[in-house]
Coordinates of C-alpha atoms in Angstrom, one line a residue:
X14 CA 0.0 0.0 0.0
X15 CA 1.5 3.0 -1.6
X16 CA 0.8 6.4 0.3
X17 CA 1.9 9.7 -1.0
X18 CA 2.1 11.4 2.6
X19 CA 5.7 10.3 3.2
X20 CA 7.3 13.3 2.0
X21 CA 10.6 14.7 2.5
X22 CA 9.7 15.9 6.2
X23 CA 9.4 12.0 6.7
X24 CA 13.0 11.6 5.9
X25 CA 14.1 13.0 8.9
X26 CA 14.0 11.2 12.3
X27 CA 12.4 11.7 15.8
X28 CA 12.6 11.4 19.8
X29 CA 11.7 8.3 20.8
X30 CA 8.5 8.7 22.4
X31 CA 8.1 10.1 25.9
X32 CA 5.9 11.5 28.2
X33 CA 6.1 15.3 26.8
X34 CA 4.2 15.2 24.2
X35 CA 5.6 16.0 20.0
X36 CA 3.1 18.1 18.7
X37 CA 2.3 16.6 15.3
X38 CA 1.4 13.0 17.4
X39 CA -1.7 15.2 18.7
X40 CA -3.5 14.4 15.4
X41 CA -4.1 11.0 16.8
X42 CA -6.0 12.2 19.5
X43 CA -8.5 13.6 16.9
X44 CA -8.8 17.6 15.0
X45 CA -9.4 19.4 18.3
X46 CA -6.2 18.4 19.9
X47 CA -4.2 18.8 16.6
X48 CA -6.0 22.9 16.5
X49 CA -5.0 22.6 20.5
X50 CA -1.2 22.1 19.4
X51 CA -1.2 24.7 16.8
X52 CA -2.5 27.2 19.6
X53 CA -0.2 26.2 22.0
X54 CA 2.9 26.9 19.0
X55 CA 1.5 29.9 18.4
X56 CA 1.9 30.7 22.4
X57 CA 5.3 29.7 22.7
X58 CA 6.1 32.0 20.1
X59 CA 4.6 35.3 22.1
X60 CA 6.1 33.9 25.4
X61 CA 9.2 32.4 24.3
X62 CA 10.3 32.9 28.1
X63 CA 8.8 29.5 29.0
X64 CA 11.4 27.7 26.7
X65 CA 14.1 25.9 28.2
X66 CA 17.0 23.4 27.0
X67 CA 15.7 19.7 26.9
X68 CA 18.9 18.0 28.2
X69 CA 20.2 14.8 27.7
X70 CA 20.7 13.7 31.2
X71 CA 20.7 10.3 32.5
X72 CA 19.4 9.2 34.8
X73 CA 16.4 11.1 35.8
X74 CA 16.5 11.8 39.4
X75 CA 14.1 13.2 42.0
X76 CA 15.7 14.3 45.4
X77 CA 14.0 15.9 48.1
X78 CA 13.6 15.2 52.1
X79 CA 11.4 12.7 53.4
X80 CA 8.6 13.7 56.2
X81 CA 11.4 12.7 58.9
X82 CA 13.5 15.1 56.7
X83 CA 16.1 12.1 55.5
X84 CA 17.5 12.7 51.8
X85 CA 15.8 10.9 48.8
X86 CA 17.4 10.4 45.8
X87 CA 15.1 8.3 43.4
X88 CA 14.9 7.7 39.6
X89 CA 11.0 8.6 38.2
X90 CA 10.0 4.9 38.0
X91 CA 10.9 4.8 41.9
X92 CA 9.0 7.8 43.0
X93 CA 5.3 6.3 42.9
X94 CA 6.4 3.0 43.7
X95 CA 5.8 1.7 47.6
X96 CA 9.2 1.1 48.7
X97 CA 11.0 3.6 46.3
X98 CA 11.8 5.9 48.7
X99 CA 15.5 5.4 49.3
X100 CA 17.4 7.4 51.3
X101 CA 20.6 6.3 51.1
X102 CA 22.7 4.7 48.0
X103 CA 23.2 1.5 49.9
X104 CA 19.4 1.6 49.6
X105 CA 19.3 1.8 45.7
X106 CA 21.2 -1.6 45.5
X107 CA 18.6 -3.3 48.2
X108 CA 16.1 -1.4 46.2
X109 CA 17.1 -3.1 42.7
X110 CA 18.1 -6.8 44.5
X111 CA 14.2 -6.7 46.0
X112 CA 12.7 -6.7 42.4
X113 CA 15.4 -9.0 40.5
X114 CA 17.3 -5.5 39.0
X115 CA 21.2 -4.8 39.0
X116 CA 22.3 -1.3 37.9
X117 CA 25.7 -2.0 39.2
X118 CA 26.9 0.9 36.8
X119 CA 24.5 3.8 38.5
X120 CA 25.6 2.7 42.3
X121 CA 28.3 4.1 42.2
X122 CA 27.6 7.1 40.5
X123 CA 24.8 7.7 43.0
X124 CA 26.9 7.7 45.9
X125 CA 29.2 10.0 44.6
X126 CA 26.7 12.9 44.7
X127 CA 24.7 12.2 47.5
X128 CA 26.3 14.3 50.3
X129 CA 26.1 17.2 47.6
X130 CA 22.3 16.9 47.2
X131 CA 22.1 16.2 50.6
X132 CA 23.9 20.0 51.0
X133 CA 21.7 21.5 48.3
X134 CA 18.7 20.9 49.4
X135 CA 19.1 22.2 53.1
X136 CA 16.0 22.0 54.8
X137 CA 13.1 22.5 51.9
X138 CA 10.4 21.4 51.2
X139 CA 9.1 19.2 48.0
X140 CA 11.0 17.6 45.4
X141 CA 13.1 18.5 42.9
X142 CA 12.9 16.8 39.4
X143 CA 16.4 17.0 37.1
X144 CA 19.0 14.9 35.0
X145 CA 22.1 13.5 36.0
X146 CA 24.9 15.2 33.7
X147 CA 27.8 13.9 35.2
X148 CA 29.2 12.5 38.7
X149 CA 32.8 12.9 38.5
X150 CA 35.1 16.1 38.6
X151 CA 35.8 17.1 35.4
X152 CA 39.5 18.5 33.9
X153 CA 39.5 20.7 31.0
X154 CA 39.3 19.5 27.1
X155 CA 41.1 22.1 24.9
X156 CA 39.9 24.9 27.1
X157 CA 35.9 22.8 27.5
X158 CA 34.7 21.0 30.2
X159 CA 32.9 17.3 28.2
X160 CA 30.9 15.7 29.4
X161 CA 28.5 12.7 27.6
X162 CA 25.5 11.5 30.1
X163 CA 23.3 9.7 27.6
X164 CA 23.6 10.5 23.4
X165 CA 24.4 13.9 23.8
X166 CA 28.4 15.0 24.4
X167 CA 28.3 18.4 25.9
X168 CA 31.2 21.2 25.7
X169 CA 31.0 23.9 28.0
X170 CA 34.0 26.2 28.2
X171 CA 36.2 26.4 30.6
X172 CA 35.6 30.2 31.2
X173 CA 32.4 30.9 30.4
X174 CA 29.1 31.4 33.1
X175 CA 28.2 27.4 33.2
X176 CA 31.6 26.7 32.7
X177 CA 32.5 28.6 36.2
X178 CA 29.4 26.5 38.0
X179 CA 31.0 23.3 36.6
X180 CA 34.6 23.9 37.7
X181 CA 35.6 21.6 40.6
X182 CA 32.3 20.4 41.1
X183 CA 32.4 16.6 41.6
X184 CA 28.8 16.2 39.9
X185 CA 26.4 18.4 38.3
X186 CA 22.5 17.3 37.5
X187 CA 20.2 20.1 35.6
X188 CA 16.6 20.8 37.4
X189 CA 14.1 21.3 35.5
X190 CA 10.8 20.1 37.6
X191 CA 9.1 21.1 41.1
X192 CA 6.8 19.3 43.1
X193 CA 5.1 20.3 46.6
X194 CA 4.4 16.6 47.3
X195 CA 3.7 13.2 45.9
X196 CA 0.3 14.4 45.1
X197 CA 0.8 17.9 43.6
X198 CA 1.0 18.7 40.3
X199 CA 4.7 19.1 38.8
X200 CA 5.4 22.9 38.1
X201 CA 8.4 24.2 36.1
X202 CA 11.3 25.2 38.7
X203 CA 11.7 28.5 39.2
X204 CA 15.7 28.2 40.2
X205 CA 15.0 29.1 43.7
X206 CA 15.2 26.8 47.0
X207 CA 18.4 24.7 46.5
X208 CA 21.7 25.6 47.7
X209 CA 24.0 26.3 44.5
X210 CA 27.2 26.6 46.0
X211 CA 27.8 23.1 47.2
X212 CA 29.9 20.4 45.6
X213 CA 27.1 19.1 43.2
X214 CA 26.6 22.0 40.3
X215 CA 22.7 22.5 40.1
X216 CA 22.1 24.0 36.8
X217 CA 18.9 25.5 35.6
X218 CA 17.6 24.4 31.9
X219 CA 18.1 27.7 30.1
X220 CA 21.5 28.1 30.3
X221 CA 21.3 31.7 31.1
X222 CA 19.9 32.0 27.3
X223 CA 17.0 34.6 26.7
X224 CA 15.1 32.8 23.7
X225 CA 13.2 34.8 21.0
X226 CA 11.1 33.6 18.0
X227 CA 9.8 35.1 14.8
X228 CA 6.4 34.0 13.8
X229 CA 6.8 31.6 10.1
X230 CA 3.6 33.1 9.2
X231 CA 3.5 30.5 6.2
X232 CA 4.1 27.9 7.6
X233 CA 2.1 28.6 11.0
X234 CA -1.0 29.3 8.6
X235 CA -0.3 26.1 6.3
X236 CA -0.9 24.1 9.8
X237 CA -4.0 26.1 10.7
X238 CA -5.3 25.2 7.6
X239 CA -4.5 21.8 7.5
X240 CA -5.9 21.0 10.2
X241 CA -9.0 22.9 9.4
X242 CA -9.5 21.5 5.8
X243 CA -8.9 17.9 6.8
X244 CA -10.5 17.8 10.4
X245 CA -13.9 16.3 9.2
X246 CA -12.0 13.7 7.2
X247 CA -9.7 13.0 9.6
X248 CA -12.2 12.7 12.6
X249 CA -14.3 10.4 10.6
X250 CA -11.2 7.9 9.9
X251 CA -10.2 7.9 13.5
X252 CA -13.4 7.3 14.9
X253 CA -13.7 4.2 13.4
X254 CA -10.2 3.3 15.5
X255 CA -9.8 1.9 18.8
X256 CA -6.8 2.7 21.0
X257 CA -4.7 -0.1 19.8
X258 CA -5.5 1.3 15.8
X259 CA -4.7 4.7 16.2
X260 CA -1.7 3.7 18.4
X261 CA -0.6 1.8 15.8
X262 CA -0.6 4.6 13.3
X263 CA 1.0 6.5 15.4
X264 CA 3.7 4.4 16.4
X265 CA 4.1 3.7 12.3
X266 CA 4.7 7.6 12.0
X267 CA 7.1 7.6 14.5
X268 CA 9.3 4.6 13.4
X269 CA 9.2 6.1 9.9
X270 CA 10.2 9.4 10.8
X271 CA 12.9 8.1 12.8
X272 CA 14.3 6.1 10.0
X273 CA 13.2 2.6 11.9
X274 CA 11.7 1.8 8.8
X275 CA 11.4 2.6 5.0
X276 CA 8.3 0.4 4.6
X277 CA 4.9 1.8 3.5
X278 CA 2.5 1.1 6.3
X279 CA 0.4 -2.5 5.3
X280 CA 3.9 -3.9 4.5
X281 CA 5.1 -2.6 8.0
X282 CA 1.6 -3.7 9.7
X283 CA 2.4 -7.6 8.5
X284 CA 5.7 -7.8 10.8
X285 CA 4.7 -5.6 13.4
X286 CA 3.9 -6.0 17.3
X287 CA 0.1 -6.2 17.1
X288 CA -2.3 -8.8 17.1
X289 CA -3.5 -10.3 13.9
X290 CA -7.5 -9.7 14.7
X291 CA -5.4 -5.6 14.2
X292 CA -4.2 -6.6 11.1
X293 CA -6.7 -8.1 9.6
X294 CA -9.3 -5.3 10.3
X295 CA -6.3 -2.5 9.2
X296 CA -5.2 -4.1 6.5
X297 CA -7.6 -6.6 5.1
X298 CA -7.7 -9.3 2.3
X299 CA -7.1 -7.9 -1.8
X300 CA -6.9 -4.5 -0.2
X301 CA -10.2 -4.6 1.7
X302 CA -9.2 -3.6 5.2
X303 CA -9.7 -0.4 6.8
X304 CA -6.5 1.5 5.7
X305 CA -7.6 0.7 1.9
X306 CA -11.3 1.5 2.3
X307 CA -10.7 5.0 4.0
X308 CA -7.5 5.7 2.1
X309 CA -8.7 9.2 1.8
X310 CA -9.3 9.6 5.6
X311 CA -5.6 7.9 6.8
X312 CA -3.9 10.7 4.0
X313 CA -6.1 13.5 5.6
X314 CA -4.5 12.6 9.5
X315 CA -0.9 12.5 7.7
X316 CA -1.3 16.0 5.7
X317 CA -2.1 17.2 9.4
X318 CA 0.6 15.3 11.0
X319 CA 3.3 16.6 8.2
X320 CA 1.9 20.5 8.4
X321 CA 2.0 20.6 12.1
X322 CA 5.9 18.9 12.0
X323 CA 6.7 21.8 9.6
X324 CA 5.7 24.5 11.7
X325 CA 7.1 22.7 15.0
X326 CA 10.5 22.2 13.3
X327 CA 10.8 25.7 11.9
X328 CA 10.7 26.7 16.1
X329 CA 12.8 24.4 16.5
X330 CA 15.5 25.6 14.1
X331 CA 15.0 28.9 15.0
X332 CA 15.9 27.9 18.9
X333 CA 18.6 26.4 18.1
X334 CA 20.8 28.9 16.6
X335 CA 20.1 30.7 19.6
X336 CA 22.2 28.6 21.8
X337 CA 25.5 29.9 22.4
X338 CA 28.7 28.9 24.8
X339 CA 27.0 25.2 24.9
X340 CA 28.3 23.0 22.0
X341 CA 26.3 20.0 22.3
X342 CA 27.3 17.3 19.4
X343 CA 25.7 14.1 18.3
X344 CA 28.6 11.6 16.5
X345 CA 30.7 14.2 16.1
X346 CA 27.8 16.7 14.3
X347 CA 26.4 19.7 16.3
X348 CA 22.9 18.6 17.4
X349 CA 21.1 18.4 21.0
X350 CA 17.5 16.9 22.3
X351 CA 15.8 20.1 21.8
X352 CA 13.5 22.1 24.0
X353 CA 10.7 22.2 26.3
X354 CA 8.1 25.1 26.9
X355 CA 5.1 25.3 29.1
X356 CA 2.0 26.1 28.4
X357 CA -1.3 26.2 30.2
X358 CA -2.4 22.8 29.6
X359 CA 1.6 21.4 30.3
X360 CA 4.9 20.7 28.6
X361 CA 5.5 20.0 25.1
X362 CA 8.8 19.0 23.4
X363 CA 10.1 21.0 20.5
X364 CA 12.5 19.0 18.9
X365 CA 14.4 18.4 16.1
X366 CA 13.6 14.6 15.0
X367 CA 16.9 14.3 13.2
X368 CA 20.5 13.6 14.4
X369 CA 19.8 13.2 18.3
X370 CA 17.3 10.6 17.7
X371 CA 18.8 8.4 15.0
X372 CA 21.9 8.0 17.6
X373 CA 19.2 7.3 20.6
X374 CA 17.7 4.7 18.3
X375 CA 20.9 3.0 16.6
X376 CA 23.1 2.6 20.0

């Protein structure tokens, strides 16, 4: 099954999915929360001061005091979980023995910044959401501190702002989130509340950089009207999905975009991870499944998909050149994770799905 909506936009590659949303994945959700992404790219553009730098940390860590005010250092999974209050690094390992785990690589690593967070966070309240950058001091590169936590290698140098928070520190991490408690809702951090002059850096996610963006009025209406021509078409095709059917088209998009696959989507449907009562209703006998009958409808969610990628990824350009003093590099080419902005209705991603992803995806 030939589709003409993989265009040259669908050449590039993605983020592996997470839990801020991309904004062209809205689509799947139906019209109204494709128009809702639009508006909210359209607000990150008059308040550009919400943007920060999407790090590529690793681990993510949430550290905070307990109600008898002991230090907790947890990864997100641990947070929710019963028992997943550590509060001490000897507790990760009995923490990851308990459920069958070894992270014999992160132990370590752990420890090493502990008494650092423990000095940062003094006597506050609520926990602090961030990334792990590095746990070890660094020594000048040709005049840059490097450091590589995940996909990303970083360059900061030596004499520049971040590069003055990173010398002699024997860790750094990079918050980003603040919650009250386990119950409140996570709110961007607003850099106050930890200690900043202990031995662990604590970096905020702007880097000190004041973002501005110019409207692509082209391209910003070409997604407007996208969505608005198609939205009747498009509605009508995913109502007649389930979860699992519109997850599957979205998790086609993504692999596509990414470069996972080159496959049109009935040839990628016959290998994929989904049940075959899926694949017979998507794709059918002699072209008579779903897809083929409402071939019109699946290119209608696609031209929205594509028009909404456009205008994301001209922000995201546009971001990017802004970045200075901060070389971040991707197999030796200049490329980072992206960006993150609030908005009323929460965070959403603005990234590039090129270079960083194709490395997250090919490791």
């Amino acid at each position: 099954m030939k589709l003409d909506f993989i265009d040259s936009i669908l050449t590039e590659v993605a983020a592996a999915p997470a839990r801020t949303p991309h904004p062209e994945d809205a689509i799947f959700d139906g019209s109204q929360a494709a128009q809702g992404m639009v508006d909210a790219l359209a607000y990150v553009i008059k308040t550009p001061n919400s943007l920060t730098i999407k790090w590529d940390g690793f681990p993510a860590l949430i550290f905070g005091r307990t109600p008898a005010g002991r230090l907790t250092v947890m990864d997100k999974y641990m947070f929710d979980k019963p028992h997943g209050e550590v509060t001490s690094p000897e507790d990760w390992v009995k923490y990851d023995q308990g459920r069958g785990k070894d992270r014999s690589d992160l132990y370590q690593r752990i420890a090493s910044i502990w008494p650092g967070l423990d000095q940062a966070v003094g006597n506050v309240p609520g926990y602090f959401w961030g990334d792990l950058l590095w746990s070890q001091p660094l020594k000048p590169v040709k005049g840059n501190y490097v450091f590589k936590p995940n996909v990303v290698e970083y360059h900061i140098p030596v004499n520049s702002g971040l590069g003055q928070q990173i010398k002699g520190r024997v860790g750094g991490i990079v918050v980003h989130t603040y919650l009250a408690n386990k119950t409140s809702p996570p709110q961007p951090w607003n850099g106050k509340g930890l200690k900043l002059d202990g031995p662990v850096a604590i970096l905020t996610p702007s880097a000190n950089i004041k973002f501005t963006l110019n409207d692509p009025v082209q391209v910003h209406k070409n997604a407007a009207t996208m969505v608005k021509r198609y939205a009747t078409v498009a509605d009508k095709f995913l109502s007649g999905l389930d979860d699992k059917g519109r997850q599957a088209l979205k998790q086609y998009a993504n692999k596509r975009v990414t470069g996972q696959t080159n496959q049109e989507i009935a040839d990628w449907l016959v290998g994929a991870n989904f049940s075959q009562k899926l694949k017979k209703f998507l794709i059918g006998e002699n072209q008579g499944g779903y897809l083929y009958r409402n071939e019109k409808g699946l290119q209608a969610v696609f031209n929205i998909w594509n028009a909404i990628y456009e205008f994301k990824s001209n922000l995201a350009t546009q971001l990017e050149q802004q970045v200075q003093g901060l070389g971040q590099y991707v197999n030796g080419q200049s490329a980072g994770e992206g960006f993150v902005f609030s908005t009323p209705k929460g965070p959403i991603k603005l990234v590039q799905r090129g270079v960083f992803s194709q490395a997250l995806f090919n490791r």
